Amino acid sequence: MPQKFQGHRRRLALAAAALAAGNFITFSARAQAAWPDRPVKLVVPYPAGGAADQTARLVAIALGERLKTQVVVDNRPGANGAIGAATVAKSVPDGYTLLLDATGFTVNPSLQGRMPFDPAKDLVPVSLLMQVPMLLVVPANSPYQTMADLLKAARANPGKLSFASAGNGSAQHLAGELFKQGHKLFITHIPYRGGAPALTDLMAAQVDLMFSAMPASYPLVKSGKLRALAVTSPKRAELVKQLPTVAESGLPGFDAQEWNGLWAPAGTPKAVLDRLEAELHAVMALPDIRQRLAANGAEAIGSSRNEFARFTAAETTKWARVISAAGITLD
Protein backbone atom coordinates (compact mmCIF):
# COMPACT_ATOMS: atom_id res chain seq x y z
CA MET A 1 0.00 0.00 0.00
CA PRO A 2 1.38 3.44 -0.88
CA GLN A 3 2.87 5.23 2.13
CA LYS A 4 0.57 8.22 1.78
CA PHE A 5 -2.49 5.93 2.10
CA GLN A 6 -1.00 4.21 5.18
CA GLY A 7 -0.51 7.60 6.80
CA HIS A 8 -4.08 8.57 5.92
CA ARG A 9 -5.41 5.38 7.53
CA ARG A 10 -3.39 6.00 10.70
CA ARG A 11 -4.78 9.52 10.95
CA LEU A 12 -8.31 8.21 10.53
CA ALA A 13 -7.73 5.57 13.24
CA LEU A 14 -6.31 8.16 15.62
CA ALA A 15 -9.23 10.48 14.95
CA ALA A 16 -11.72 7.66 15.61
CA ALA A 17 -9.95 6.74 18.87
CA ALA A 18 -9.96 10.37 19.99
CA LEU A 19 -13.65 10.66 19.16
CA ALA A 20 -14.43 7.48 21.09
CA ALA A 21 -12.42 8.69 24.08
CA GLY A 22 -14.16 12.03 23.96
CA ASN A 23 -17.55 10.35 23.81
CA PHE A 24 -16.61 8.14 26.78
CA ILE A 25 -15.47 11.13 28.82
CA THR A 26 -18.65 13.01 27.92
CA PHE A 27 -20.78 9.99 28.84
CA SER A 28 -18.87 9.49 32.11
CA ALA A 29 -19.23 13.16 33.02
CA ARG A 30 -22.95 13.05 32.27
CA ALA A 31 -23.36 9.87 34.32
CA GLN A 32 -21.58 11.46 37.28
CA ALA A 33 -23.58 14.65 36.95
CA ALA A 34 -26.81 12.63 36.93
CA TRP A 35 -25.85 10.60 40.00
CA PRO A 36 -27.97 9.32 41.58
CA ASP A 37 -30.70 8.58 39.07
CA ARG A 38 -31.81 5.34 40.76
CA PRO A 39 -31.87 3.90 44.32
CA VAL A 40 -28.60 3.60 46.23
CA LYS A 41 -27.86 0.41 48.20
CA LEU A 42 -26.31 0.82 51.65
CA VAL A 43 -24.81 -2.49 52.77
CA VAL A 44 -24.65 -3.13 56.53
CA PRO A 45 -22.51 -6.21 57.27
CA TYR A 46 -24.33 -6.96 60.53
CA PRO A 47 -27.78 -8.30 61.46
CA ALA A 48 -30.87 -6.11 61.38
CA GLY A 49 -31.73 -4.47 64.69
CA GLY A 50 -28.16 -3.98 65.87
CA ALA A 51 -26.43 -0.67 66.55
CA ALA A 52 -24.88 -0.33 63.07
CA ASP A 53 -28.20 -1.21 61.43
CA GLN A 54 -30.01 1.43 63.49
CA THR A 55 -27.49 4.08 62.48
CA ALA A 56 -27.76 3.02 58.83
CA ARG A 57 -31.54 3.33 58.79
CA LEU A 58 -31.40 6.73 60.46
CA VAL A 59 -28.84 7.99 57.95
CA ALA A 60 -30.48 6.30 54.94
CA ILE A 61 -33.73 8.23 55.33
CA ALA A 62 -32.06 11.63 55.64
CA LEU A 63 -29.48 10.93 52.92
CA GLY A 64 -32.19 9.72 50.55
CA GLU A 65 -34.12 12.94 51.06
CA ARG A 66 -31.06 15.01 50.20
CA LEU A 67 -30.13 12.87 47.18
CA LYS A 68 -33.77 12.76 46.05
CA THR A 69 -33.69 9.00 45.70
CA GLN A 70 -34.23 5.97 47.91
CA VAL A 71 -31.31 4.69 49.98
CA VAL A 72 -32.01 1.03 50.70
CA VAL A 73 -30.39 -0.72 53.67
CA ASP A 74 -29.16 -4.23 52.79
CA ASN A 75 -28.04 -6.40 55.73
CA ARG A 76 -25.24 -8.87 54.84
CA PRO A 77 -23.98 -10.28 58.18
CA GLY A 78 -21.16 -12.74 58.70
CA ALA A 79 -17.47 -13.03 59.68
CA ASN A 80 -17.59 -10.00 61.97
CA GLY A 81 -18.60 -7.79 59.05
CA ALA A 82 -16.07 -9.06 56.50
CA ILE A 83 -18.61 -10.79 54.23
CA GLY A 84 -20.78 -7.73 53.67
CA ALA A 85 -17.77 -5.46 53.29
CA ALA A 86 -16.35 -7.77 50.63
CA THR A 87 -19.53 -7.53 48.54
CA VAL A 88 -19.13 -3.74 48.43
CA ALA A 89 -15.39 -3.91 47.77
CA LYS A 90 -16.07 -6.10 44.71
CA SER A 91 -19.05 -4.11 43.41
CA VAL A 92 -19.09 -1.69 40.48
CA PRO A 93 -17.61 1.65 41.68
CA ASP A 94 -20.45 3.82 40.43
CA GLY A 95 -21.79 5.22 43.72
CA TYR A 96 -24.81 2.91 43.84
CA THR A 97 -23.39 0.40 46.34
CA LEU A 98 -22.00 1.78 49.61
CA LEU A 99 -20.87 0.30 52.92
CA LEU A 100 -21.79 1.34 56.43
CA ASP A 101 -19.41 -0.48 58.75
CA ALA A 102 -18.38 -0.27 62.38
CA THR A 103 -15.38 -0.69 64.68
CA GLY A 104 -14.82 -4.23 63.38
CA PHE A 105 -13.61 -2.83 60.06
CA THR A 106 -10.30 -1.78 61.61
CA VAL A 107 -10.07 -4.91 63.77
CA ASN A 108 -10.67 -7.64 61.19
CA PRO A 109 -7.33 -7.33 59.35
CA SER A 110 -5.50 -8.28 62.57
CA LEU A 111 -8.01 -10.90 63.69
CA GLN A 112 -8.73 -12.73 60.46
CA GLY A 113 -5.39 -12.83 58.69
CA ARG A 114 -6.37 -13.43 55.08
CA MET A 115 -9.35 -11.27 54.15
CA PRO A 116 -11.56 -11.68 51.05
CA PHE A 117 -10.54 -8.13 50.09
CA ASP A 118 -7.93 -5.52 50.98
CA PRO A 119 -9.57 -2.87 53.22
CA ALA A 120 -6.84 -0.34 52.47
CA LYS A 121 -6.99 -0.73 48.67
CA ASP A 122 -10.47 -1.93 47.71
CA LEU A 123 -12.56 0.58 49.67
CA VAL A 124 -12.24 4.34 50.11
CA PRO A 125 -13.35 6.07 53.33
CA VAL A 126 -16.04 8.71 52.83
CA SER A 127 -17.06 9.88 56.32
CA LEU A 128 -16.95 8.99 59.99
CA LEU A 129 -20.62 9.26 60.90
CA MET A 130 -20.77 8.85 64.66
CA GLN A 131 -18.95 7.69 67.78
CA VAL A 132 -20.36 6.28 70.99
CA PRO A 133 -18.40 5.74 74.22
CA MET A 134 -18.58 2.66 76.38
CA LEU A 135 -19.22 2.58 80.08
CA LEU A 136 -17.15 0.51 82.45
CA VAL A 137 -19.99 -1.08 84.43
CA VAL A 138 -20.21 -3.41 87.43
CA PRO A 139 -23.20 -5.09 89.11
CA ALA A 140 -25.41 -2.84 91.21
CA ASN A 141 -24.40 -4.76 94.36
CA SER A 142 -20.69 -4.78 93.49
CA PRO A 143 -18.29 -3.88 96.31
CA TYR A 144 -16.48 -1.57 93.86
CA GLN A 145 -17.84 1.93 94.22
CA THR A 146 -15.08 3.68 92.29
CA MET A 147 -12.37 2.94 89.77
CA ALA A 148 -9.84 3.10 92.60
CA ASP A 149 -11.71 0.29 94.39
CA LEU A 150 -11.70 -1.85 91.25
CA LEU A 151 -8.00 -1.31 90.53
CA LYS A 152 -7.04 -2.08 94.12
CA ALA A 153 -8.96 -5.37 94.05
CA ALA A 154 -7.60 -6.38 90.64
CA ARG A 155 -4.00 -5.77 91.71
CA ALA A 156 -4.45 -7.62 94.99
CA ASN A 157 -6.12 -10.63 93.35
CA PRO A 158 -4.56 -11.36 89.93
CA GLY A 159 -6.87 -13.47 87.77
CA LYS A 160 -9.73 -13.49 90.28
CA LEU A 161 -11.77 -10.73 88.68
CA SER A 162 -13.51 -11.34 85.34
CA PHE A 163 -14.83 -9.14 82.56
CA ALA A 164 -17.57 -10.01 80.08
CA SER A 165 -17.75 -9.24 76.37
CA ALA A 166 -19.91 -9.96 73.33
CA GLY A 167 -17.27 -12.40 72.10
CA ASN A 168 -13.61 -12.77 71.17
CA GLY A 169 -12.42 -9.76 69.18
CA SER A 170 -15.53 -7.71 69.94
CA ALA A 171 -15.27 -4.01 70.79
CA GLN A 172 -16.00 -4.83 74.44
CA HIS A 173 -13.24 -7.42 74.50
CA LEU A 174 -10.69 -5.06 72.95
CA ALA A 175 -11.58 -2.25 75.33
CA GLY A 176 -11.04 -4.64 78.25
CA GLU A 177 -7.68 -5.76 76.89
CA LEU A 178 -6.57 -2.16 76.31
CA PHE A 179 -7.53 -1.43 79.94
CA LYS A 180 -5.68 -4.50 81.22
CA GLN A 181 -2.55 -3.77 79.22
CA GLY A 182 -2.49 -0.12 80.27
CA HIS A 183 -2.75 -0.96 83.96
CA LYS A 184 -0.74 -4.22 83.68
CA LEU A 185 -3.59 -6.22 85.22
CA PHE A 186 -4.60 -9.87 85.04
CA ILE A 187 -8.39 -9.97 84.67
CA THR A 188 -10.04 -13.05 83.15
CA HIS A 189 -11.98 -12.54 79.94
CA ILE A 190 -15.38 -14.27 79.66
CA PRO A 191 -16.71 -14.15 76.08
CA TYR A 192 -20.46 -14.45 75.41
CA ARG A 193 -22.46 -14.90 72.23
CA GLY A 194 -23.58 -11.30 72.10
CA GLY A 195 -23.79 -8.27 74.36
CA ALA A 196 -27.26 -8.99 75.76
CA PRO A 197 -26.41 -12.29 77.52
CA ALA A 198 -23.17 -10.73 78.80
CA LEU A 199 -25.10 -7.87 80.40
CA THR A 200 -27.63 -10.32 81.85
CA ASP A 201 -24.89 -12.24 83.64
CA LEU A 202 -23.25 -9.01 84.75
CA MET A 203 -26.48 -7.86 86.39
CA ALA A 204 -26.64 -11.24 88.14
CA ALA A 205 -23.03 -10.73 89.33
CA GLN A 206 -21.82 -13.83 87.48
CA VAL A 207 -18.97 -11.65 86.18
CA ASP A 208 -17.35 -8.61 87.79
CA LEU A 209 -17.27 -5.93 85.11
CA MET A 210 -17.81 -5.11 81.46
CA PHE A 211 -17.12 -2.39 78.92
CA SER A 212 -20.44 -1.83 77.17
CA ALA A 213 -21.59 0.80 74.65
CA MET A 214 -23.78 3.46 76.20
CA PRO A 215 -26.98 2.68 74.24
CA ALA A 216 -27.00 -0.79 75.85
CA SER A 217 -25.63 -0.03 79.30
CA TYR A 218 -26.83 3.47 80.17
CA PRO A 219 -30.54 2.48 80.60
CA LEU A 220 -29.44 -0.26 83.01
CA VAL A 221 -27.32 2.22 84.96
CA LYS A 222 -30.17 4.72 85.02
CA SER A 223 -32.60 2.07 86.33
CA GLY A 224 -30.17 1.00 89.08
CA LYS A 225 -29.43 -2.45 87.66
CA LEU A 226 -25.77 -1.62 87.02
CA ARG A 227 -23.23 0.85 88.40
CA ALA A 228 -20.97 2.83 86.08
CA LEU A 229 -17.41 3.58 87.19
CA ALA A 230 -15.99 5.37 84.13
CA VAL A 231 -16.55 6.29 80.49
CA THR A 232 -14.13 5.29 77.72
CA SER A 233 -14.15 8.49 75.62
CA PRO A 234 -11.31 11.05 75.89
CA LYS A 235 -13.71 13.58 77.37
CA ARG A 236 -16.67 13.17 79.72
CA ALA A 237 -19.98 12.16 78.15
CA GLU A 238 -22.93 14.55 78.23
CA LEU A 239 -25.35 11.92 79.60
CA VAL A 240 -23.08 11.11 82.55
CA LYS A 241 -21.06 14.27 83.14
CA GLN A 242 -20.39 13.30 86.75
CA LEU A 243 -18.61 10.13 85.60
CA PRO A 244 -14.82 10.32 85.16
CA THR A 245 -13.13 9.04 82.03
CA VAL A 246 -10.84 6.02 82.12
CA ALA A 247 -8.09 8.47 81.13
CA GLU A 248 -8.80 10.59 84.21
CA SER A 249 -8.68 7.45 86.33
CA GLY A 250 -5.05 6.68 85.63
CA LEU A 251 -4.65 5.88 81.90
CA PRO A 252 -3.89 9.11 80.02
CA GLY A 253 -4.85 8.90 76.36
CA PHE A 254 -7.22 5.95 76.82
CA ASP A 255 -9.86 5.98 74.06
CA ALA A 256 -12.04 2.99 73.20
CA GLN A 257 -15.27 3.92 71.45
CA GLU A 258 -17.58 2.19 69.05
CA TRP A 259 -18.26 4.03 65.80
CA ASN A 260 -19.89 3.83 62.38
CA GLY A 261 -18.55 5.12 59.09
CA LEU A 262 -19.28 5.00 55.39
CA TRP A 263 -17.11 3.66 52.55
CA ALA A 264 -17.39 3.38 48.77
CA PRO A 265 -15.64 0.96 46.39
CA ALA A 266 -12.21 2.09 45.20
CA GLY A 267 -12.51 3.74 41.81
CA THR A 268 -15.74 5.56 42.61
CA PRO A 269 -15.68 8.86 40.67
CA LYS A 270 -14.37 11.85 42.63
CA ALA A 271 -17.49 13.86 41.83
CA VAL A 272 -19.64 11.18 43.48
CA LEU A 273 -17.35 11.01 46.52
CA ASP A 274 -17.41 14.80 46.84
CA ARG A 275 -21.20 14.82 46.74
CA LEU A 276 -21.47 11.99 49.25
CA GLU A 277 -19.03 13.63 51.66
CA ALA A 278 -20.91 16.95 51.51
CA GLU A 279 -24.34 15.37 51.93
CA LEU A 280 -23.25 13.17 54.84
CA HIS A 281 -21.73 16.19 56.57
CA ALA A 282 -25.08 17.95 56.20
CA VAL A 283 -27.04 14.88 57.34
CA MET A 284 -24.99 14.44 60.52
CA ALA A 285 -25.47 18.14 61.32
CA LEU A 286 -29.27 17.86 61.26
CA PRO A 287 -30.70 18.70 64.73
CA ASP A 288 -33.02 15.67 64.68
CA ILE A 289 -30.17 13.27 63.86
CA ARG A 290 -27.89 14.81 66.49
CA GLN A 291 -30.61 14.70 69.15
CA ARG A 292 -31.60 11.11 68.44
CA LEU A 293 -27.98 9.97 68.64
CA ALA A 294 -27.28 12.07 71.75
CA ALA A 295 -30.24 10.46 73.52
CA ASN A 296 -28.25 7.21 73.42
CA GLY A 297 -24.95 8.81 74.36
CA ALA A 298 -23.62 8.93 70.78
CA GLU A 299 -22.04 11.90 69.03
CA ALA A 300 -22.80 12.76 65.40
CA ILE A 301 -19.61 13.52 63.45
CA GLY A 302 -19.85 13.75 59.65
CA SER A 303 -16.11 14.01 58.96
CA SER A 304 -14.24 14.65 55.72
CA ARG A 305 -12.69 11.83 53.68
CA ASN A 306 -9.18 12.78 54.76
CA GLU A 307 -10.15 12.93 58.43
CA PHE A 308 -11.81 9.54 58.22
CA ALA A 309 -8.80 8.03 56.45
CA ARG A 310 -6.49 9.22 59.24
CA PHE A 311 -8.92 7.96 61.87
CA THR A 312 -9.21 4.45 60.40
CA ALA A 313 -5.44 4.19 59.98
CA ALA A 314 -4.90 5.11 63.64
CA GLU A 315 -7.60 2.69 64.82
CA THR A 316 -6.17 -0.16 62.75
CA THR A 317 -2.71 0.39 64.22
CA LYS A 318 -3.99 0.71 67.79
CA TRP A 319 -6.06 -2.46 67.75
CA ALA A 320 -3.37 -4.43 65.93
CA ARG A 321 -1.04 -3.77 68.88
CA VAL A 322 -3.70 -4.76 71.42
CA ILE A 323 -4.62 -7.95 69.53
CA SER A 324 -0.98 -8.98 69.14
CA ALA A 325 -0.12 -8.31 72.79
CA ALA A 326 -3.18 -10.22 74.03
CA GLY A 327 -2.86 -13.06 71.53
CA ILE A 328 -6.53 -12.72 70.56
CA THR A 329 -7.96 -15.18 68.04
CA LEU A 330 -11.49 -15.83 66.80
CA ASP A 331 -11.44 -19.47 68.01
Coordinates of N, CA, C and O in Angstrom, one line a residue, residues 242-323:
Q242 N -21.0 13.5 85.4 CA -20.4 13.3 86.8 C -19.4 12.2 86.7 O -18.6 12.0 87.7
L243 N -19.4 11.3 85.7 CA -18.6 10.1 85.6 C -17.2 10.5 85.0 O -17.1 11.1 84.0
P244 N -16.2 10.1 85.7 CA -14.8 10.3 85.2 C -14.5 9.4 83.9 O -15.2 8.4 83.7
T245 N -13.6 9.9 83.1 CA -13.1 9.0 82.0 C -12.1 8.0 82.6 O -11.5 8.2 83.6
V246 N -11.9 7.0 81.8 CA -10.8 6.0 82.1 C -9.5 6.7 82.1 O -8.6 6.5 83.0
A247 N -9.3 7.7 81.2 CA -8.1 8.5 81.1 C -7.9 9.3 82.4 O -6.7 9.3 82.9
E248 N -8.9 9.8 83.0 CA -8.8 10.6 84.2 C -8.5 9.7 85.4 O -7.9 10.1 86.4
S249 N -8.8 8.4 85.2 CA -8.7 7.4 86.3 C -7.4 6.7 86.3 O -7.2 5.7 86.9
G250 N -6.4 7.3 85.6 CA -5.0 6.7 85.6 C -4.5 6.2 84.3 O -3.3 5.7 84.3
L251 N -5.2 6.3 83.2 CA -4.6 5.9 81.9 C -4.7 7.0 80.9 O -5.6 7.0 80.0
P252 N -3.8 8.0 81.0 CA -3.9 9.1 80.0 C -3.9 8.6 78.6 O -3.2 7.7 78.2
G253 N -4.8 9.3 77.8 CA -4.9 8.9 76.4 C -5.8 7.7 76.0 O -5.9 7.4 74.9
F254 N -6.3 7.1 77.1 CA -7.2 5.9 76.8 C -8.4 6.4 76.0 O -9.1 7.4 76.3
D255 N -8.7 5.7 74.9 CA -9.9 6.0 74.1 C -10.3 4.7 73.4 O -9.6 4.1 72.6
A256 N -11.5 4.2 73.8 CA -12.0 3.0 73.2 C -13.5 3.2 73.0 O -14.3 3.0 73.9
Q257 N -13.9 3.6 71.8 CA -15.3 3.9 71.4 C -15.7 3.1 70.3 O -14.9 2.7 69.4
E258 N -17.0 2.8 70.2 CA -17.6 2.2 69.0 C -18.0 3.3 68.1 O -18.2 4.4 68.5
W259 N -18.0 3.0 66.8 CA -18.3 4.0 65.8 C -18.8 3.4 64.5 O -18.7 2.2 64.3
N260 N -19.4 4.2 63.7 CA -19.9 3.8 62.4 C -19.4 4.8 61.3 O -19.3 6.0 61.6
G261 N -19.0 4.3 60.2 CA -18.5 5.1 59.1 C -19.0 4.6 57.8 O -19.6 3.5 57.7
L262 N -18.8 5.4 56.7 CA -19.3 5.0 55.4 C -18.1 4.9 54.4 O -17.3 5.8 54.4
W263 N -18.1 3.9 53.6 CA -17.1 3.7 52.5 C -17.8 3.5 51.2 O -19.0 3.1 51.1
A264 N -17.0 3.7 50.1 CA -17.4 3.4 48.8 C -16.3 2.5 48.1 O -15.2 2.5 48.6
P265 N -16.7 1.8 47.1 CA -15.6 1.0 46.4 C -14.5 1.8 45.8 O -14.8 3.0 45.3
A266 N -13.3 1.4 45.8 CA -12.2 2.1 45.2 C -12.5 2.3 43.7 O -13.0 1.4 43.1
G267 N -12.2 3.4 43.2 CA -12.5 3.7 41.8 C -13.8 4.5 41.6 O -14.1 4.9 40.5
T268 N -14.5 4.7 42.7 CA -15.7 5.6 42.6 C -15.3 7.0 42.2 O -14.4 7.5 42.7
P269 N -16.1 7.5 41.2 CA -15.7 8.9 40.7 C -15.6 9.9 41.8 O -16.4 9.9 42.7
K270 N -14.6 10.8 41.6 CA -14.4 11.8 42.6 C -15.6 12.7 42.8 O -15.9 13.1 43.9
A271 N -16.3 13.0 41.7 CA -17.5 13.9 41.8 C -18.5 13.2 42.7 O -19.2 13.9 43.5
V272 N -18.7 11.9 42.6 CA -19.6 11.2 43.5 C -19.2 11.2 44.9 O -20.0 11.4 45.9
L273 N -17.9 11.0 45.2 CA -17.4 11.0 46.5 C -17.5 12.4 47.1 O -17.8 12.5 48.3
D274 N -17.3 13.4 46.3 CA -17.4 14.8 46.8 C -18.9 15.1 47.3 O -19.1 15.7 48.3
R275 N -19.8 14.6 46.4 CA -21.2 14.8 46.7 C -21.6 14.0 48.0 O -22.3 14.6 48.9
L276 N -21.1 12.8 48.1 CA -21.5 12.0 49.3 C -20.9 12.6 50.5 O -21.6 12.7 51.5
E277 N -19.7 13.0 50.5 CA -19.0 13.6 51.7 C -19.8 14.9 52.1 O -20.1 15.0 53.3
A278 N -20.2 15.7 51.2 CA -20.9 16.9 51.5 C -22.3 16.6 52.1 O -22.7 17.2 53.1
E279 N -23.0 15.7 51.5 CA -24.3 15.4 51.9 C -24.3 14.7 53.3 O -25.2 15.0 54.1
L280 N -23.3 13.8 53.5 CA -23.3 13.2 54.8 C -22.9 14.2 55.9 O -23.4 14.1 57.1
H281 N -22.0 15.1 55.6 CA -21.7 16.2 56.6 C -23.0 16.9 57.0 O -23.2 17.2 58.1
A282 N -23.8 17.2 55.9 CA -25.1 17.9 56.2 C -26.1 17.1 57.0 O -26.7 17.6 57.9
V283 N -26.1 15.8 56.6 CA -27.0 14.9 57.3 C -26.7 14.8 58.8 O -27.6 14.9 59.7
M284 N -25.4 14.6 59.1 CA -25.0 14.4 60.5 C -25.1 15.7 61.3 O -24.9 15.7 62.5
A285 N -25.3 16.9 60.6 CA -25.5 18.1 61.3 C -26.9 18.5 61.6 O -27.3 19.4 62.3
L286 N -27.8 17.6 61.1 CA -29.3 17.9 61.3 C -29.6 17.8 62.7 O -29.2 16.8 63.4
P287 N -30.4 18.7 63.3 CA -30.7 18.7 64.7 C -31.4 17.4 65.2 O -31.1 16.9 66.2
D288 N -32.3 16.9 64.3 CA -33.0 15.7 64.7 C -32.1 14.5 64.8 O -32.2 13.7 65.7
I289 N -31.1 14.4 63.8 CA -30.2 13.3 63.9 C -29.3 13.4 65.1 O -29.1 12.4 65.8
R290 N -28.8 14.6 65.4 CA -27.9 14.8 66.5 C -28.6 14.5 67.8 O -28.0 13.9 68.7
Q291 N -29.9 14.9 67.9 CA -30.6 14.7 69.1 C -30.9 13.2 69.4 O -30.8 12.7 70.5
R292 N -31.3 12.5 68.3 CA -31.6 11.1 68.4 C -30.4 10.3 68.8 O -30.4 9.4 69.6
L293 N -29.2 10.7 68.3 CA -28.0 10.0 68.6 C -27.6 10.3 70.1 O -27.2 9.5 70.9
A294 N -27.7 11.6 70.4 CA -27.3 12.1 71.8 C -28.1 11.4 72.8 O -27.6 11.2 74.0
A295 N -29.4 11.1 72.5 CA -30.2 10.5 73.5 C -29.7 9.1 73.9 O -30.0 8.6 75.0
N296 N -28.9 8.5 73.1 CA -28.3 7.2 73.4 C -26.8 7.3 73.8 O -26.1 6.3 73.9
G297 N -26.3 8.6 74.0 CA -25.0 8.8 74.4 C -24.0 8.9 73.2 O -22.8 9.0 73.4
A298 N -24.5 8.9 72.0 CA -23.6 8.9 70.8 C -23.4 10.4 70.3 O -24.2 11.2 70.6
E299 N -22.3 10.6 69.6 CA -22.0 11.9 69.0 C -22.0 11.8 67.5 O -21.3 11.0 66.9
A300 N -22.8 12.7 66.9 CA -22.8 12.8 65.4 C -21.5 13.5 65.0 O -21.1 14.5 65.6
I301 N -20.9 12.9 63.9 CA -19.6 13.5 63.5 C -19.7 14.1 62.0 O -19.8 15.3 61.9
G302 N -19.8 13.3 61.0 CA -19.9 13.8 59.6 C -18.5 14.3 59.2 O -18.4 15.5 58.8
S303 N -17.5 13.5 59.3 CA -16.1 14.0 59.0 C -15.9 14.1 57.5 O -16.6 13.6 56.6
S304 N -14.7 14.6 57.1 CA -14.2 14.7 55.7 C -13.6 13.3 55.4 O -13.3 12.5 56.3
R305 N -13.3 13.1 54.1 CA -12.7 11.8 53.7 C -11.3 11.7 54.3 O -10.9 10.7 54.7
N306 N -10.5 12.8 54.2 CA -9.2 12.8 54.8 C -9.2 12.5 56.3 O -8.3 11.8 56.8
E307 N -10.1 13.1 57.0 CA -10.1 12.9 58.4 C -10.5 11.5 58.7 O -9.9 10.9 59.7
F308 N -11.4 10.9 58.0 CA -11.8 9.5 58.2 C -10.7 8.6 57.9 O -10.5 7.6 58.6
A309 N -9.9 8.9 56.8 CA -8.8 8.0 56.5 C -7.8 8.0 57.6 O -7.2 6.9 57.9
R310 N -7.5 9.2 58.1 CA -6.5 9.2 59.2 C -7.0 8.5 60.5 O -6.3 7.8 61.1
F311 N -8.3 8.6 60.7 CA -8.9 8.0 61.9 C -8.8 6.4 61.7 O -8.4 5.7 62.7
T312 N -9.2 5.9 60.6 CA -9.2 4.5 60.4 C -7.8 3.9 60.4 O -7.6 2.8 61.0
A313 N -6.8 4.6 59.9 CA -5.4 4.2 60.0 C -5.0 4.1 61.4 O -4.3 3.1 61.8
A314 N -5.3 5.1 62.2 CA -4.9 5.1 63.6 C -5.6 4.0 64.4 O -5.0 3.3 65.3
E315 N -6.9 3.8 64.1 CA -7.6 2.7 64.8 C -7.0 1.3 64.5 O -6.9 0.4 65.3
T316 N -6.7 1.1 63.2 CA -6.2 -0.2 62.7 C -4.8 -0.4 63.5 O -4.6 -1.6 63.9
T317 N -4.0 0.6 63.6 CA -2.7 0.4 64.2 C -2.9 0.1 65.7 O -2.2 -0.8 66.3
K318 N -3.8 0.9 66.3 CA -4.0 0.7 67.8 C -4.5 -0.7 68.1 O -3.9 -1.4 69.0
W319 N -5.5 -1.2 67.4 CA -6.1 -2.5 67.8 C -5.2 -3.6 67.3 O -5.2 -4.7 67.9
A320 N -4.3 -3.4 66.3 CA -3.4 -4.4 65.9 C -2.4 -4.7 67.1 O -2.0 -5.8 67.4
R321 N -2.0 -3.6 67.7 CA -1.0 -3.8 68.9 C -1.7 -4.5 70.0 O -1.1 -5.4 70.7
V322 N -3.0 -4.1 70.3 CA -3.7 -4.8 71.4 C -3.9 -6.2 71.1 O -3.7 -7.1 72.0
I323 N -4.3 -6.6 69.9 CA -4.6 -7.9 69.5 C -3.4 -8.8 69.6 O -3.4 -9.9 70.1

